[in-house]
Short mmCIF file of C-alpha atoms in Angstrom, two decimals:
data_model
loop_
_atom_site.label_atom_id
_atom_site.label_comp_id
_atom_site.label_asym_id
_atom_site.label_seq_id
_atom_site.Cartn_x
_atom_site.Cartn_y
_atom_site.Cartn_z
CA MET C 1 97.36 118.93 136.03
CA SER C 2 99.41 116.63 133.88
CA THR C 3 98.34 113.69 131.75
CA LYS C 4 99.37 110.36 133.28
CA ILE C 5 102.04 109.03 131.02
CA SER C 6 105.64 108.31 131.79
CA ARG C 7 108.38 109.51 129.49
CA GLU C 8 109.78 105.97 129.29
CA SER C 9 106.49 104.40 128.23
CA PHE C 10 105.93 107.19 125.71
CA ILE C 11 109.33 106.55 124.11
CA ARG C 12 108.62 102.80 124.10
CA SER C 13 105.25 103.38 122.38
CA ILE C 14 106.75 105.59 119.67
CA ALA C 15 109.56 103.11 118.98
CA ASP C 16 106.93 100.32 118.76
CA LEU C 17 104.84 102.51 116.46
CA LEU C 18 107.85 102.91 114.16
CA ARG C 19 108.38 99.15 114.08
CA LYS C 20 104.75 98.64 113.16
CA THR C 21 104.94 101.29 110.44
CA GLU C 22 108.11 99.87 108.90
CA THR C 23 107.08 96.21 108.97
CA GLU C 24 103.38 96.18 108.06
CA LEU C 25 101.05 98.24 105.93
CA PRO C 26 97.57 99.41 106.98
CA ASP C 27 94.81 96.96 105.91
CA ASP C 28 93.31 99.39 103.38
CA VAL C 29 96.67 99.66 101.58
CA VAL C 30 97.20 95.87 101.54
CA ASN C 31 93.67 95.39 100.22
CA ALA C 32 94.24 97.95 97.48
CA ILE C 33 97.38 96.06 96.36
CA ARG C 34 95.47 92.73 96.52
CA ASN C 35 92.67 94.18 94.40
CA ALA C 36 95.20 95.51 91.91
CA GLU C 37 96.81 92.05 91.64
CA ALA C 38 93.42 90.43 91.05
CA ALA C 39 92.41 92.95 88.38
CA GLU C 40 95.77 93.20 86.58
CA GLU C 41 95.96 91.47 83.19
CA ASN C 42 99.53 92.35 82.30
CA LYS C 43 101.64 89.28 83.15
CA VAL C 44 104.78 91.19 84.14
CA ALA C 45 102.79 93.53 86.39
CA LYS C 46 100.91 90.63 88.00
CA PHE C 47 104.20 88.89 88.76
CA GLN C 48 105.50 91.98 90.51
CA LEU C 49 102.32 92.64 92.47
CA ARG C 50 102.56 89.06 93.74
CA ALA C 51 106.19 89.69 94.74
CA ILE C 52 105.04 92.77 96.67
CA LEU C 53 102.35 90.77 98.52
CA LYS C 54 104.86 88.02 99.32
CA ASN C 55 107.32 90.65 100.52
CA LEU C 56 104.66 92.09 102.83
CA GLU C 57 103.98 88.66 104.33
CA ILE C 58 107.68 88.07 105.04
CA ALA C 59 108.18 91.55 106.54
CA LYS C 60 105.18 91.18 108.85
CA LYS C 61 106.05 87.63 109.89
CA HIS C 62 109.71 88.34 110.68
CA ARG C 63 109.01 91.90 111.85
CA VAL C 64 111.64 93.33 109.48
CA PRO C 65 111.33 96.49 107.35
CA MET C 66 109.35 95.87 104.15
CA CYS C 67 111.72 98.18 102.22
CA GLN C 68 115.41 98.84 102.81
CA ASP C 69 114.70 102.54 102.36
CA THR C 70 113.19 102.93 105.78
CA GLY C 71 112.70 106.60 104.97
CA ILE C 72 113.10 109.82 106.84
CA MET C 73 111.05 110.07 110.00
CA ILE C 74 107.93 112.19 109.61
CA PHE C 75 105.29 112.52 112.32
CA PHE C 76 101.87 114.15 112.33
CA ALA C 77 100.83 114.97 115.87
CA GLU C 78 97.41 116.14 117.01
CA ILE C 79 97.72 117.36 120.54
CA GLY C 80 94.69 118.08 122.69
CA SER C 81 94.84 121.48 124.37
CA GLU C 82 94.17 119.65 127.67
CA PHE C 83 97.04 117.20 127.16
CA HIS C 84 99.94 118.05 129.47
CA PRO C 85 102.60 115.34 129.46
CA GLY C 86 105.03 117.08 131.82
CA PHE C 87 108.04 116.36 129.62
CA ASP C 88 109.48 117.57 126.32
CA LEU C 89 107.55 115.62 123.68
CA GLU C 90 109.86 116.49 120.80
CA ALA C 91 112.94 115.38 122.68
CA ALA C 92 111.18 112.14 123.59
CA ILE C 93 110.14 111.46 119.98
CA ARG C 94 113.73 112.10 118.96
CA GLU C 95 114.95 109.59 121.51
CA ALA C 96 112.41 107.06 120.24
CA VAL C 97 113.75 107.48 116.70
CA VAL C 98 117.31 106.81 117.90
CA LEU C 99 116.09 103.76 119.82
CA ALA C 100 114.06 102.41 116.89
CA THR C 101 116.96 102.95 114.48
CA ALA C 102 119.20 100.70 116.56
CA GLU C 103 116.52 98.24 117.57
CA ILE C 104 114.48 97.42 114.44
CA PRO C 105 117.00 98.31 112.87
CA LEU C 106 116.39 101.19 110.45
CA ARG C 107 118.79 102.38 107.81
CA PRO C 108 120.39 105.63 108.91
CA ASN C 109 119.16 108.00 106.19
CA ALA C 110 119.52 111.47 107.70
CA VAL C 111 122.45 113.44 106.30
CA ASP C 112 123.57 117.08 106.38
CA PRO C 113 122.27 118.50 103.08
CA LEU C 114 125.58 120.07 102.05
CA THR C 115 128.36 118.00 103.61
CA ARG C 116 126.20 114.84 103.17
CA LYS C 117 127.56 113.61 106.51
CA ASN C 118 125.28 110.96 107.98
CA SER C 119 124.16 111.48 111.58
CA GLY C 120 123.97 107.70 111.95
CA ASN C 121 120.71 107.62 113.90
CA ASN C 122 118.01 109.18 111.71
CA THR C 123 117.99 112.43 113.65
CA GLY C 124 119.47 115.80 112.75
CA VAL C 125 118.48 119.40 112.16
CA GLY C 126 114.72 119.29 111.47
CA ILE C 127 114.67 115.48 111.58
CA PRO C 128 112.45 113.89 112.79
CA ASP C 129 110.06 116.19 110.98
CA ILE C 130 107.11 116.71 113.34
CA HIS C 131 103.94 118.51 112.28
CA TRP C 132 101.99 119.75 115.29
CA LYS C 133 98.31 120.57 115.28
CA ILE C 134 96.49 121.71 118.41
CA VAL C 135 93.01 120.18 118.71
CA PRO C 136 90.35 120.25 121.46
CA GLY C 137 90.46 117.55 124.13
CA SER C 138 92.90 115.73 126.37
CA GLN C 139 94.41 113.21 123.97
CA LEU C 140 97.53 113.09 121.87
CA LYS C 141 97.44 111.27 118.55
CA ILE C 142 100.72 110.60 116.84
CA THR C 143 100.92 109.28 113.30
CA ALA C 144 104.25 108.07 111.98
CA ALA C 145 104.71 108.22 108.22
CA PRO C 146 108.31 107.39 107.25
CA LYS C 147 108.90 108.45 103.65
CA GLY C 148 111.44 106.97 101.26
CA ALA C 149 113.45 108.98 98.76
CA GLY C 150 112.46 107.11 95.59
CA SER C 151 108.94 108.49 95.61
CA GLU C 152 109.71 111.76 97.41
CA ASN C 153 112.31 112.69 94.75
CA MET C 154 109.71 112.46 91.99
CA SER C 155 107.28 114.80 93.75
CA SER C 156 106.64 118.25 92.36
CA LEU C 157 105.31 121.72 93.21
CA HIS C 158 104.26 124.49 90.87
CA MET C 159 102.96 128.00 91.42
CA PHE C 160 100.25 128.52 88.79
CA ASN C 161 98.52 131.68 87.74
CA PRO C 162 95.08 131.99 89.39
CA THR C 163 93.26 131.41 86.10
CA GLU C 164 95.07 128.12 85.40
CA THR C 165 92.91 125.70 87.40
CA GLY C 166 92.35 123.80 84.14
CA SER C 167 96.06 122.96 83.97
CA ILE C 168 96.21 121.11 87.30
CA LYS C 169 95.34 117.69 85.90
CA ASN C 170 97.92 117.94 83.14
CA PHE C 171 100.58 118.99 85.66
CA VAL C 172 99.88 115.88 87.74
CA LEU C 173 99.95 113.63 84.69
CA GLU C 174 103.23 115.16 83.48
CA THR C 175 104.73 114.59 86.92
CA ILE C 176 103.67 110.94 86.83
CA VAL C 177 104.92 110.34 83.26
CA ASN C 178 108.24 111.98 84.11
CA ALA C 179 108.52 109.77 87.21
CA GLY C 180 107.82 106.56 85.26
CA GLY C 181 108.84 103.48 87.23
CA MET C 182 111.22 105.35 89.51
CA PRO C 183 108.89 106.05 92.46
CA CYS C 184 107.84 102.36 92.68
CA PRO C 185 104.27 102.29 91.37
CA PRO C 186 101.50 101.37 92.12
CA LEU C 187 101.32 104.81 93.69
CA THR C 188 99.18 106.78 96.04
CA ILE C 189 99.12 110.31 94.65
CA GLY C 190 98.61 113.12 97.16
CA ILE C 191 97.68 116.49 95.71
CA GLY C 192 97.60 119.75 97.65
CA ILE C 193 95.86 122.67 95.98
CA GLY C 194 95.89 126.17 97.44
CA GLY C 195 97.24 127.48 100.71
CA SER C 196 100.72 128.90 100.27
CA PHE C 197 103.94 127.50 98.79
CA ASP C 198 104.65 125.35 101.84
CA ALA C 199 101.02 124.69 102.83
CA ALA C 200 100.29 123.11 99.44
CA ALA C 201 103.14 120.66 99.96
CA ARG C 202 101.94 119.82 103.46
CA LEU C 203 98.38 119.27 102.21
CA ALA C 204 99.70 116.93 99.51
CA LYS C 205 101.62 114.93 102.10
CA GLU C 206 98.71 114.83 104.55
CA SER C 207 96.40 113.52 101.87
CA LEU C 208 98.58 110.39 101.57
CA LEU C 209 97.28 109.39 105.00
CA GLU C 210 93.66 109.24 103.84
CA PRO C 211 92.13 105.74 103.71
CA LEU C 212 92.49 104.16 100.27
CA ASP C 213 89.12 102.42 100.45
CA ALA C 214 87.13 105.67 100.66
CA PRO C 215 85.53 106.59 97.32
CA MET C 216 87.27 109.10 95.05
CA GLU C 217 85.24 112.12 94.02
CA GLY C 218 85.41 114.68 91.21
CA LEU C 219 88.97 115.70 90.40
CA GLU C 220 90.36 112.72 92.35
CA ARG C 221 88.51 110.22 90.16
CA GLU C 222 89.23 112.13 86.98
CA ILE C 223 92.97 112.19 87.66
CA PHE C 224 92.94 108.58 88.88
CA GLU C 225 91.41 107.32 85.64
CA SER C 226 93.73 109.42 83.48
CA VAL C 227 96.82 108.25 85.41
CA ASN C 228 95.93 104.60 85.03
CA ALA C 229 95.22 105.10 81.32
CA LEU C 230 98.89 106.07 80.91
CA GLY C 231 99.85 102.39 81.08
CA ILE C 232 102.99 102.97 83.18
CA GLY C 233 102.00 100.09 85.43
CA CYS C 234 103.75 98.37 88.29
CA MET C 235 107.38 99.62 88.42
CA GLY C 236 107.13 101.29 85.01
CA LEU C 237 107.05 98.00 83.12
CA GLY C 238 103.49 98.43 81.86
CA GLY C 239 100.03 97.49 83.06
CA SER C 240 96.79 99.03 84.22
CA THR C 241 97.74 99.81 87.84
CA THR C 242 99.87 102.94 88.03
CA ALA C 243 97.94 104.43 90.93
CA LEU C 244 96.04 102.78 93.77
CA ALA C 245 94.34 106.06 94.66
CA VAL C 246 94.45 109.81 94.16
CA ARG C 247 93.70 112.12 97.08
CA VAL C 248 93.19 115.86 96.84
CA LYS C 249 93.19 118.34 99.72
CA THR C 250 92.51 122.03 99.26
CA ALA C 251 92.95 125.21 101.27
CA HIS C 252 92.01 128.80 100.53
CA CYS C 253 94.81 130.77 98.95
CA HIS C 254 95.73 134.30 97.92
CA THR C 255 93.58 135.66 95.10
CA ALA C 256 96.72 136.16 92.98
CA SER C 257 98.06 132.69 93.63
CA LEU C 258 97.45 128.99 92.88
CA PRO C 259 100.01 126.65 94.45
CA VAL C 260 99.73 122.98 93.44
CA ALA C 261 101.82 120.22 94.99
CA VAL C 262 101.99 116.56 94.02
CA ASN C 263 103.45 114.25 96.64
CA ILE C 264 104.04 110.80 95.26
CA GLN C 265 103.91 107.77 97.52
CA CYS C 266 105.22 104.35 96.47
CA TRP C 267 103.16 101.18 97.06
CA ALA C 268 104.64 101.06 100.58
CA ASN C 269 102.25 103.70 101.92
CA ARG C 270 103.58 103.31 105.46
CA HIS C 271 101.71 104.98 108.26
CA ALA C 272 100.23 104.10 111.64
CA SER C 273 98.93 105.99 114.66
CA VAL C 274 98.97 105.73 118.43
CA MET C 275 96.82 107.56 121.01
CA PHE C 276 97.85 108.79 124.44
CA GLY C 277 95.83 110.17 127.33
CA GLY C 278 92.10 110.79 127.45
CA ASP C 279 89.65 108.58 129.27
CA GLU C 280 90.71 105.12 128.17
CA MET N 1 109.88 82.44 79.47
CA GLU N 2 111.48 81.78 82.82
CA TYR N 3 115.23 81.26 83.30
CA HIS N 4 117.40 80.21 86.24
CA LEU N 5 120.98 81.47 85.88
CA LYS N 6 124.21 80.94 87.81
CA THR N 7 126.98 83.51 88.25
CA PRO N 8 129.49 84.39 86.90
CA LEU N 9 127.32 84.95 83.84
CA LYS N 10 128.58 84.11 80.39
CA LYS N 11 127.46 85.96 77.31
CA GLU N 12 125.58 82.83 76.17
CA ASP N 13 123.55 82.94 79.39
CA ILE N 14 122.10 86.33 78.62
CA GLU N 15 121.86 86.10 74.83
CA LYS N 16 118.74 83.96 75.13
CA LEU N 17 116.92 86.46 77.37
CA ASN N 18 114.19 88.59 75.83
CA ALA N 19 112.65 91.71 77.31
CA GLY N 20 109.73 90.62 79.50
CA ASP N 21 111.22 87.23 80.48
CA ILE N 22 111.44 86.26 84.14
CA VAL N 23 114.88 85.41 85.59
CA TYR N 24 116.17 83.99 88.88
CA ILE N 25 119.86 84.26 89.72
CA SER N 26 122.00 82.11 92.00
CA GLY N 27 125.60 82.71 92.99
CA GLU N 28 127.39 85.97 93.74
CA ILE N 29 126.09 89.48 93.15
CA LEU N 30 127.71 92.79 94.12
CA THR N 31 125.86 95.83 95.36
CA ALA N 32 126.90 99.21 93.99
CA ARG N 33 125.17 102.56 93.97
CA ASP N 34 126.19 106.19 93.36
CA GLU N 35 129.39 106.40 95.39
CA ALA N 36 130.67 102.94 94.43
CA HIS N 37 130.11 103.69 90.74
CA ALA N 38 132.03 106.94 91.08
CA ARG N 39 134.92 105.16 92.82
CA ILE N 40 135.07 102.32 90.26
CA LEU N 41 135.37 104.91 87.48
CA GLU N 42 137.90 106.99 89.40
CA MET N 43 140.12 103.96 90.06
CA GLY N 44 139.83 103.02 86.39
CA GLU N 45 141.10 106.45 85.36
CA LYS N 46 144.06 106.05 87.69
CA LYS N 47 144.64 102.51 86.39
CA GLU N 48 144.26 101.10 89.90
CA ALA N 49 143.07 97.52 90.40
CA LEU N 50 139.65 96.97 91.98
CA PRO N 51 139.48 94.84 95.14
CA PHE N 52 136.77 92.70 93.47
CA SER N 53 136.24 91.20 90.05
CA LEU N 54 133.58 92.50 87.66
CA GLU N 55 134.22 89.77 85.05
CA GLY N 56 130.83 88.20 84.26
CA ALA N 57 129.52 90.07 87.27
CA VAL N 58 126.02 90.98 88.31
CA ILE N 59 125.78 94.47 89.80
CA TYR N 60 122.84 95.09 92.10
CA HIS N 61 121.72 98.71 92.55
CA CYS N 62 121.03 98.38 96.23
CA GLY N 63 121.84 100.14 99.47
CA PRO N 64 121.14 97.34 101.90
CA LEU N 65 120.31 97.50 105.57
CA ILE N 66 122.83 95.15 107.19
CA GLN N 67 123.36 94.39 110.84
CA GLN N 68 126.65 93.38 112.43
CA THR N 69 126.06 90.47 114.79
CA GLU N 70 128.36 88.20 116.78
CA ASN N 71 128.17 85.71 113.91
CA GLY N 72 129.04 88.26 111.25
CA TRP N 73 126.93 90.33 108.89
CA LYS N 74 123.19 89.78 108.72
CA VAL N 75 121.13 91.21 105.87
CA VAL N 76 117.96 92.78 107.27
CA SER N 77 116.49 94.16 104.09
CA ALA N 78 117.93 94.72 100.65
CA GLY N 79 115.55 95.93 97.94
CA PRO N 80 116.68 97.71 94.77
CA THR N 81 117.40 101.43 94.62
CA THR N 82 116.44 103.76 91.74
CA SER N 83 118.72 102.86 88.83
CA GLY N 84 118.15 106.17 87.05
CA ARG N 85 120.72 107.83 89.30
CA MET N 86 123.44 105.60 87.86
CA SER N 87 122.45 106.20 84.20
CA LYS N 88 125.39 108.47 83.37
CA MET N 89 128.05 106.39 85.10
CA THR N 90 126.92 103.05 83.67
CA PRO N 91 128.11 103.33 80.02
CA PRO N 92 131.77 104.05 80.97
CA LEU N 93 131.61 101.31 83.61
CA LEU N 94 130.33 98.77 81.06
CA LYS N 95 133.03 99.85 78.64
CA ALA N 96 135.75 99.08 81.17
CA HIS N 97 134.32 95.86 82.64
CA ASN N 98 132.47 92.77 81.39
CA VAL N 99 129.51 93.21 83.72
CA ARG N 100 126.84 90.88 82.34
CA ALA N 101 123.78 92.01 84.26
CA ILE N 102 122.56 94.98 86.22
CA ILE N 103 119.75 94.52 88.70
CA GLY N 104 117.77 97.58 89.73
CA LYS N 105 114.44 99.31 89.60
CA GLY N 106 112.81 101.96 87.49
CA GLY N 107 114.98 101.44 84.41
CA MET N 108 117.76 103.66 83.07
CA LYS N 109 117.81 106.31 80.41
CA GLY N 110 120.40 106.18 77.64
CA VAL N 111 122.05 102.89 78.59
CA ALA N 112 120.41 100.52 76.09
CA ASP N 113 123.20 101.21 73.58
CA ALA N 114 125.92 100.58 76.16
CA LEU N 115 124.25 97.31 77.19
CA LYS N 116 123.86 96.13 73.59
CA ASN N 117 125.69 92.91 72.82
CA GLY N 118 127.13 92.54 76.31
CA SER N 119 124.73 92.98 79.21
CA VAL N 120 121.11 93.01 80.32
CA TYR N 121 119.13 95.15 82.73
CA LEU N 122 117.02 93.12 85.14
CA ALA N 123 114.21 94.83 87.02
CA TYR N 124 113.59 93.71 90.55
CA THR N 125 110.35 94.89 92.10
CA GLY N 126 111.08 98.08 94.03
CA GLY N 127 110.69 97.89 97.77
CA CYS N 128 110.68 94.09 97.94
CA ALA N 129 113.45 94.23 100.49
CA ALA N 130 112.27 91.61 102.98
CA LEU N 131 111.80 89.09 100.17
CA ALA N 132 115.28 89.91 98.84
CA ALA N 133 116.83 89.47 102.27
CA GLU N 134 115.38 85.94 102.45
CA LEU N 135 117.04 85.06 99.15
CA ILE N 136 120.45 86.41 100.22
CA LYS N 137 122.10 83.47 101.94
CA GLU N 138 125.43 84.97 102.92
CA VAL N 139 127.47 88.15 103.00
CA LYS N 140 130.73 86.94 101.44
CA ALA N 141 132.66 90.20 101.69
CA VAL N 142 132.33 93.93 101.96
CA HIS N 143 134.49 96.57 100.28
CA TRP N 144 134.68 100.31 100.78
CA LEU N 145 132.80 100.46 104.06
CA ASP N 146 134.24 103.97 104.39
CA LEU N 147 131.47 105.02 101.97
CA GLY N 148 128.86 104.03 104.57
CA MET N 149 126.60 101.00 104.79
CA PRO N 150 124.30 101.75 101.84
CA GLU N 151 127.09 102.90 99.49
CA ALA N 152 129.63 100.14 100.24
CA VAL N 153 130.10 97.21 97.85
CA TRP N 154 128.59 94.11 99.43
CA VAL N 155 129.41 90.74 97.89
CA LEU N 156 126.35 88.59 98.44
CA ARG N 157 125.64 84.92 97.82
CA VAL N 158 122.07 84.55 96.61
CA GLU N 159 119.85 81.62 95.78
CA GLU N 160 117.07 81.92 93.20
CA PHE N 161 117.16 85.70 93.53
CA GLY N 162 114.06 87.09 91.86
CA PRO N 163 111.61 87.33 90.26
CA LEU N 164 113.68 89.59 88.00
CA ILE N 165 112.13 90.91 84.83
CA VAL N 166 114.30 91.47 81.77
CA GLY N 167 113.75 95.22 81.34
CA ILE N 168 116.41 95.81 78.67
CA ASP N 169 117.69 92.83 76.71
CA ILE N 170 121.01 92.30 74.92
CA LYS N 171 119.46 93.36 71.61
CA GLY N 172 118.61 96.74 73.11
CA LYS N 173 114.85 96.22 73.51
CA ASP N 174 113.89 98.46 76.43
CA ILE N 175 110.45 97.92 78.00
CA PHE N 176 110.78 101.05 80.15
CA ALA N 177 111.44 103.22 77.08
CA GLU N 178 108.49 101.66 75.25
CA VAL N 179 106.15 102.21 78.21
CA ARG N 180 107.44 105.79 78.59
CA GLU N 181 106.82 106.52 74.93
CA LYS N 182 103.27 105.13 75.07
CA ALA N 183 102.54 107.10 78.25
CA GLN N 184 103.82 110.29 76.59
CA LYS N 185 101.55 109.70 73.60
CA GLN N 186 98.59 109.04 75.88
CA LEU N 187 99.40 112.25 77.80
CA GLU N 188 99.38 114.28 74.60
CA LYS N 189 95.94 112.83 73.73
CA GLN N 190 94.40 113.96 77.04
#
């Protein structure tokens, strides 16, 4: 049995998903920026937050990318064990990226890491970066989350000793102070604690997809308040809004280990999802 | 204070600007990022003439997304890139050329001295690429396309380009450095 979906319509849907992701932000992110603008008392920061909101309006209206760094293409896919498309999904996603790059258009950002030669179409070895998770059911959910270099470059990972849980907050704050205005605050800060070296980084990245309007608990709130007390503000020019939210995800880890990853996201927390298959 | 300036910029134009002021620029600006900076310096060392003038110029740290259409170049989106990457190359560039303003985001470390008495650093809100594209009225020329679209030098005609915030003024007052220092102090308190 195969799920009724044509390869062509799948590619079309993924290319459309990329356009949506690049040209408009999810409502919860826009609302968080609006709330920051309303609460901000620093004049310079307020001016910039208004520019961001105006920029978002223009991008959505003209369906053009909100940022010229259209990122590298990252997908999170949850595939139902009963979902059988009958074609190579990865190859189709790749084709959709090439199509979207020409069509939207997107800036070709994918280069060979050593020769720095640009592939010209946002694909290459390991790009698009697709994270697969098998889940029960007959649906496929694909989330696109293109990530720009400004914020990604300021992200950090550290392997702590197991007794150093008390140092996690300071590590995050140091990362944010060191980053200053470079990753385009106001930020969403994704923190992955535990797992392994690579799992911590993935957890940190996944946590950037969490809704910004959900309440922050415990360590999230503690770090959030400390980050905003730093006064780095919008674009590092001062103010009370350095972070829009802090999200923490944890996983069990080796008893001798404590990996901690901080994935920084600029204000343009771009992500959107599309569903395939199932009953609807 | 809010200022509306026209390029090429004269020293008098930027002398009145104080850190924290808002500026809008009209006229020509040139994009340049890592590779273009490296080439400008390399050509300077070899005493070769640049294909564009940097006299009174405004350099924009930007790797734009530009589309070639039947009617010529069309700017799709053109927000600022992280200026920090150009921190080391900027002092020698400013020594060789009378660049009056640098537009970028995130600030630069160790350039306030090089800017002093000659240039200002103007911060444009990072990521505001669609807004920027609306304010870019024309692509006047492009140089060094062999470096690739983002790294080439694009000569752009802009109208009321901004809001730009004076991040480092001609007297060397650097808001980014001040914010960084305060944040460091706050970090040590926690």
